[in-house]
Short mmCIF file of C-alpha atoms in Angstrom, two decimals:
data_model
loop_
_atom_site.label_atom_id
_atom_site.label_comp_id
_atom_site.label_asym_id
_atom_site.label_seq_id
_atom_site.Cartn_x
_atom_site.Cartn_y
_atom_site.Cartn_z
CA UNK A 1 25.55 -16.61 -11.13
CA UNK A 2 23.19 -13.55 -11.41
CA UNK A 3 20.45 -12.79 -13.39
CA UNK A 4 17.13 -10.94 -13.82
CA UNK A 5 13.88 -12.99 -13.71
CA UNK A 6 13.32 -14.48 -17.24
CA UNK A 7 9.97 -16.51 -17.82
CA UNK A 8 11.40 -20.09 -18.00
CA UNK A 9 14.98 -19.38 -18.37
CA UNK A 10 15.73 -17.71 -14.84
CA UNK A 11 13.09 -17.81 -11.86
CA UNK A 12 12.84 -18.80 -8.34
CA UNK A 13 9.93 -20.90 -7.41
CA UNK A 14 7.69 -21.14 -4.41
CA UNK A 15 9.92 -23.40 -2.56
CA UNK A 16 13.10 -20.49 -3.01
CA UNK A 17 14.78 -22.62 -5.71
CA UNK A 18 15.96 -21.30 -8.38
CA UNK A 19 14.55 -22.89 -11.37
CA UNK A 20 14.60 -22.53 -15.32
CA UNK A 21 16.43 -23.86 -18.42
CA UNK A 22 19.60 -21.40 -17.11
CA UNK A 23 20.16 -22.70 -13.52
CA UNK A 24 19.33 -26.86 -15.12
CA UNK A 25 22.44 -26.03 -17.64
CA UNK A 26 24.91 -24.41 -14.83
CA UNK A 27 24.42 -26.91 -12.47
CA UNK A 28 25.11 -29.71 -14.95
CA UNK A 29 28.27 -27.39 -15.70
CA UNK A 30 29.08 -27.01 -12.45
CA UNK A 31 28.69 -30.40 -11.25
CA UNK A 32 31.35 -31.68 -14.42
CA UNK A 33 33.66 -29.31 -13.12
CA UNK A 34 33.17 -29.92 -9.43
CA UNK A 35 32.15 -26.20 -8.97
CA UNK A 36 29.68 -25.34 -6.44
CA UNK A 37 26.89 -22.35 -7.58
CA UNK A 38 25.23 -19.82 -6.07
CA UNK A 39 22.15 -18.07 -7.53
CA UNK A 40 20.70 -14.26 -7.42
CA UNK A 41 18.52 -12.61 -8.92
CA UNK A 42 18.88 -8.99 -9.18
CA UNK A 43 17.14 -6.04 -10.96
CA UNK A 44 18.53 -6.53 -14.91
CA UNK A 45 20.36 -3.44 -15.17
CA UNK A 46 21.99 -4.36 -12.11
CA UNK A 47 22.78 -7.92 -12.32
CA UNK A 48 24.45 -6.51 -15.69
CA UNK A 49 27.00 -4.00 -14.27
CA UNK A 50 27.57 -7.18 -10.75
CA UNK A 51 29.45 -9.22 -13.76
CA UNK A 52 31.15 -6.12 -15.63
CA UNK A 53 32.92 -5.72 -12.33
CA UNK A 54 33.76 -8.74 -10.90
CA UNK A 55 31.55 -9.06 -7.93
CA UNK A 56 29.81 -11.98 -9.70
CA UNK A 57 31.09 -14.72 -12.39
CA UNK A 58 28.35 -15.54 -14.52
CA UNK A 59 25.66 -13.42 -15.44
CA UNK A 60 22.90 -15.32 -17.15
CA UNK A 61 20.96 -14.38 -20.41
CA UNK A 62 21.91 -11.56 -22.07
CA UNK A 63 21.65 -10.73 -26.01
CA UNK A 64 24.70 -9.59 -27.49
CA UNK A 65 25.70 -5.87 -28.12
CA UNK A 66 28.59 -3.78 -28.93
CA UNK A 67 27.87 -2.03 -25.37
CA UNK A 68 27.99 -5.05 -23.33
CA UNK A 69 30.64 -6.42 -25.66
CA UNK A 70 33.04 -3.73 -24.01
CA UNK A 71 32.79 -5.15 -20.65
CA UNK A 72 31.59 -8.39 -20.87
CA UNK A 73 33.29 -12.10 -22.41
CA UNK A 74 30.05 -14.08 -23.64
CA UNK A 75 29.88 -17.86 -24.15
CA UNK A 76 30.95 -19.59 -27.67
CA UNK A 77 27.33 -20.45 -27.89
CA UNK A 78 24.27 -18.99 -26.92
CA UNK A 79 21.38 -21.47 -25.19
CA UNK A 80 18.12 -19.85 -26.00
CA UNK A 81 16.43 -17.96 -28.72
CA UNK A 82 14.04 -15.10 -28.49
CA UNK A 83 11.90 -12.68 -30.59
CA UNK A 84 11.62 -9.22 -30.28
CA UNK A 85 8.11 -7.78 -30.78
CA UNK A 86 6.16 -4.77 -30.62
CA UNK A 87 2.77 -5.43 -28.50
CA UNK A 88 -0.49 -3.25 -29.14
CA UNK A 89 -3.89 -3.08 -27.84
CA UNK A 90 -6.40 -4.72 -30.10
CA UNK A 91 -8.53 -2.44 -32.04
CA UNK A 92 -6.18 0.21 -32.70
CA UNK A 93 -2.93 -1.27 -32.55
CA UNK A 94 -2.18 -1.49 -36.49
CA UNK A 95 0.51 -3.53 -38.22
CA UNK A 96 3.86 -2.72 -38.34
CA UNK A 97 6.05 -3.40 -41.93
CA UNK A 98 9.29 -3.12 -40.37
CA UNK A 99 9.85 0.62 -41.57
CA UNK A 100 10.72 3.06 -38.22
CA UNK A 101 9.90 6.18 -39.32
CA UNK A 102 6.22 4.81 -39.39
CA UNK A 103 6.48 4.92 -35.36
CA UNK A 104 7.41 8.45 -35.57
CA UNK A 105 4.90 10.02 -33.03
CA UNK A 106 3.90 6.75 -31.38
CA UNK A 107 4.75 6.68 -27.56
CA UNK A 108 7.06 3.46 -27.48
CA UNK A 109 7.92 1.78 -24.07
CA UNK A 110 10.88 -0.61 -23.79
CA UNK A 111 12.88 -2.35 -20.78
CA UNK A 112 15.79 -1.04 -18.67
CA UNK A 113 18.33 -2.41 -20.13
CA UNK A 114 17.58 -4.54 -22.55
CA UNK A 115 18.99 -4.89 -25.88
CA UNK A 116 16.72 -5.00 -29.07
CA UNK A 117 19.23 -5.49 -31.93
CA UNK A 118 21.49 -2.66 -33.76
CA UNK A 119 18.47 -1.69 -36.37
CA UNK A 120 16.37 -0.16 -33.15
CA UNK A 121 19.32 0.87 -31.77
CA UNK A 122 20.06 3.05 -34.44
CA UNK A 123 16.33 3.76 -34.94
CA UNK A 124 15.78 4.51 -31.40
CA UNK A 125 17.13 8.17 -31.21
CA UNK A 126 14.47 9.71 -34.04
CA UNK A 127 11.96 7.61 -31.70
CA UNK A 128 9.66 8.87 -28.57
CA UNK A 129 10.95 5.96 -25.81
CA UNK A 130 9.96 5.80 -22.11
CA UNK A 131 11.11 3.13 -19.69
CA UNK A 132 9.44 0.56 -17.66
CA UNK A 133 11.90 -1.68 -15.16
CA UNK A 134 9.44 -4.78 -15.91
CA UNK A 135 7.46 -6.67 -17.95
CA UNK A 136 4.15 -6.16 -15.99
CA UNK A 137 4.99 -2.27 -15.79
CA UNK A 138 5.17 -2.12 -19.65
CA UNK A 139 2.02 -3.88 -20.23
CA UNK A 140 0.21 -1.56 -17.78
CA UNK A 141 1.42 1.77 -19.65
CA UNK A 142 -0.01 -0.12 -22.74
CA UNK A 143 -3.08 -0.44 -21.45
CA UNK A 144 -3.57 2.15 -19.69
CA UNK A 145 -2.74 4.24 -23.14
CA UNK A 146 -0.07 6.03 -21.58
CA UNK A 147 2.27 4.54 -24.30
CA UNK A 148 1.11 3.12 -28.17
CA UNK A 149 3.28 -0.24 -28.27
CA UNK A 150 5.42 -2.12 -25.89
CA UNK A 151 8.60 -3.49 -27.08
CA UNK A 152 9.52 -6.75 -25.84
CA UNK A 153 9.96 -10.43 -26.06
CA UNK A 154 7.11 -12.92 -26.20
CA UNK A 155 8.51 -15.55 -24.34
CA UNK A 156 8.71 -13.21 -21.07
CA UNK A 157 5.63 -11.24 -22.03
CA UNK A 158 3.09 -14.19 -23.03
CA UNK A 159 2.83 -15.43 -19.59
CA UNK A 160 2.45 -12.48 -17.74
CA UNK A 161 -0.37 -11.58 -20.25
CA UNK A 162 -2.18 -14.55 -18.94
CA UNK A 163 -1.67 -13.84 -15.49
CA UNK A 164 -2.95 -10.36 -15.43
CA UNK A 165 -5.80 -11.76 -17.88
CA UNK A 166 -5.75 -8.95 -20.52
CA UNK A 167 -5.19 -11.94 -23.68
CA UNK A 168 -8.14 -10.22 -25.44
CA UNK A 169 -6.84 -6.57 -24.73
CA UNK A 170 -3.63 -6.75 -26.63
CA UNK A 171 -1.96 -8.25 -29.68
CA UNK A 172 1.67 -9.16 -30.62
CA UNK A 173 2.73 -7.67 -34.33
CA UNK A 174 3.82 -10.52 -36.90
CA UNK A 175 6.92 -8.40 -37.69
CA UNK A 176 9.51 -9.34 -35.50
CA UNK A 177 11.75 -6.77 -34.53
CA UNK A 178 14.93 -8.93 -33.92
CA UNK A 179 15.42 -12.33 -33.26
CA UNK A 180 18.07 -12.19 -30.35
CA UNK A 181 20.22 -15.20 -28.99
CA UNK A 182 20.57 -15.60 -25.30
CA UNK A 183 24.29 -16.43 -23.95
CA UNK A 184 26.20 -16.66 -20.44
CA UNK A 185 28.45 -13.75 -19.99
CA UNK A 186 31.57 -13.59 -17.30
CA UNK A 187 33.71 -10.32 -16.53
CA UNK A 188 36.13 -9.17 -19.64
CA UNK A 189 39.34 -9.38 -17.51
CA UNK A 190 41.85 -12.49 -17.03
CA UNK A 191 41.17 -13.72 -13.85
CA UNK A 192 37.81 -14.97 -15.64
CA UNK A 193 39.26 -16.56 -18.36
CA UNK A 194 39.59 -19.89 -17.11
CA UNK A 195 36.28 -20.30 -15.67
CA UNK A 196 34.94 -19.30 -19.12
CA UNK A 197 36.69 -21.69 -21.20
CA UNK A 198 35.83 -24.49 -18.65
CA UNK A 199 32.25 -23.45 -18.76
CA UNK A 200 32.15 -23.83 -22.79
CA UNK A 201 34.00 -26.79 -23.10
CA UNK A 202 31.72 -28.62 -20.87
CA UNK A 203 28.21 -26.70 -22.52
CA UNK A 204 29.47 -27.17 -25.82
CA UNK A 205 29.65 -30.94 -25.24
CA UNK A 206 25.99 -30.53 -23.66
CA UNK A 207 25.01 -29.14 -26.97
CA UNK A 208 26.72 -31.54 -28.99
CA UNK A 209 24.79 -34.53 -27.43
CA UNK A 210 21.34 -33.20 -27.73
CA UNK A 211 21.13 -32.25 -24.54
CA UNK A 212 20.52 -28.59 -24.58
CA UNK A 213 17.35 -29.34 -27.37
CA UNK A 214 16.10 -31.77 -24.32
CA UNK A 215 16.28 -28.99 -21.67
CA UNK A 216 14.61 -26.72 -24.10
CA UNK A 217 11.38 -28.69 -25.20
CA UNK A 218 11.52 -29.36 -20.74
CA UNK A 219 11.18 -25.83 -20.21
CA UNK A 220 9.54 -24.50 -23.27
CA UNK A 221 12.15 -22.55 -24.39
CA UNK A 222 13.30 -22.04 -27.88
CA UNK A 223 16.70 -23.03 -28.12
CA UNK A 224 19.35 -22.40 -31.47
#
């Protein structure tokens, strides 16, 4: 299984485990199904285009999209819930009403390759976009005013916030941009099949029971 690092869904801790409400869920899968796992974590763009072609068998988080829809099979049902925001610094940041032509001429930064819902997507061309590879890179363009907002999720964003302590620097918009579910994904092709359909029988039953809502309120993470 391969991922990206995702505050509290996909990280490796001190002690090189790999930890988070992702790795708890596949190796309860995995132990049902008397699978052993292996973890990575991988730049996200990367990790992406790993499962697209077969060199890995689960890839761990992403939001749905008709791109990744072309090469990837995703799960019946996603396991955790985010919201897409636009951060600011405070002072001059504004609010935001949900119309994009309002950003016209505001220097936006998003994430290699993440996926913030069709509406931006189709916004996103009459936009001026740069590109960080991380959530710490993003919030240093912000505040560093080489961009005007930073596109992003709060539950990856909040704690890195904290950690570089600039909580009374920037604000988070109320408008939410998208609210995006978070699924498994395995390669599009047959061979992978199987493995899929053994994977959401045995998470849909961890749904079912409550589980998955326990794992969430564990790891602070929003869950559907």
């Amino acid at each position: 299984m391969v991922g990206a690092h995702f505050e509290r869904v996909f990280e490796r801790g001190n002690d090189g485990r790999f930890i988070g409400l992702g790795p708890e869920i596949v190796r309860a899968v995995a132990q049902r199904l008397g699978y052993t796992v292996r973890f990575a974590i991988y730049p996200w763009a990367r990790a992406q285009a790993l499962v697209a072609q077969g060199e890995a068998d689960i890839l761990l988080g992403p939001y749905k999209s008709n791109e990744r829809m072309a090469t990837l099979a995703f799960s019946e049902r996603p396991f955790y819930q985010d919201q897409m925001v636009f951060y600011g610094r405070a002072g001059d940041a504004g609010e935001w009403g949900g119309d994009y032509a309002a950003l016209r001429g505001k220097r936006i930064v998003i994430l290699n390759g993440w996926a913030y819902g069709a509406e931006f997507a189709r916004a996103s061309a009459g936009l001026q976009i740069s590109i960080a590879n991380a959530v710490e890179n993003g919030l240093k363009m912000l505040t560093s005013q080489h961009v005007d907002l930073f596109a992003t999720n709060r539950r990856n964003t909040e704690p890195v916030i904290a950690r570089l302590q600039m909580g009374g620097k920037l604000i988070s918009m109320a408008r939410v941009i998208e609210v995006q579910n978070g699924y498994f994904a395995f390669p599009k092709r047959r061979e992978s099949d199987p493995l899929r359909k053994q994977f959401d029988q045995e998470f849909n039953a961890m749904v079912e029971s409550g589980e998955l809502k326990r794992l969430g309120r564990q790891f602070e993470v929003n869950v559907p």
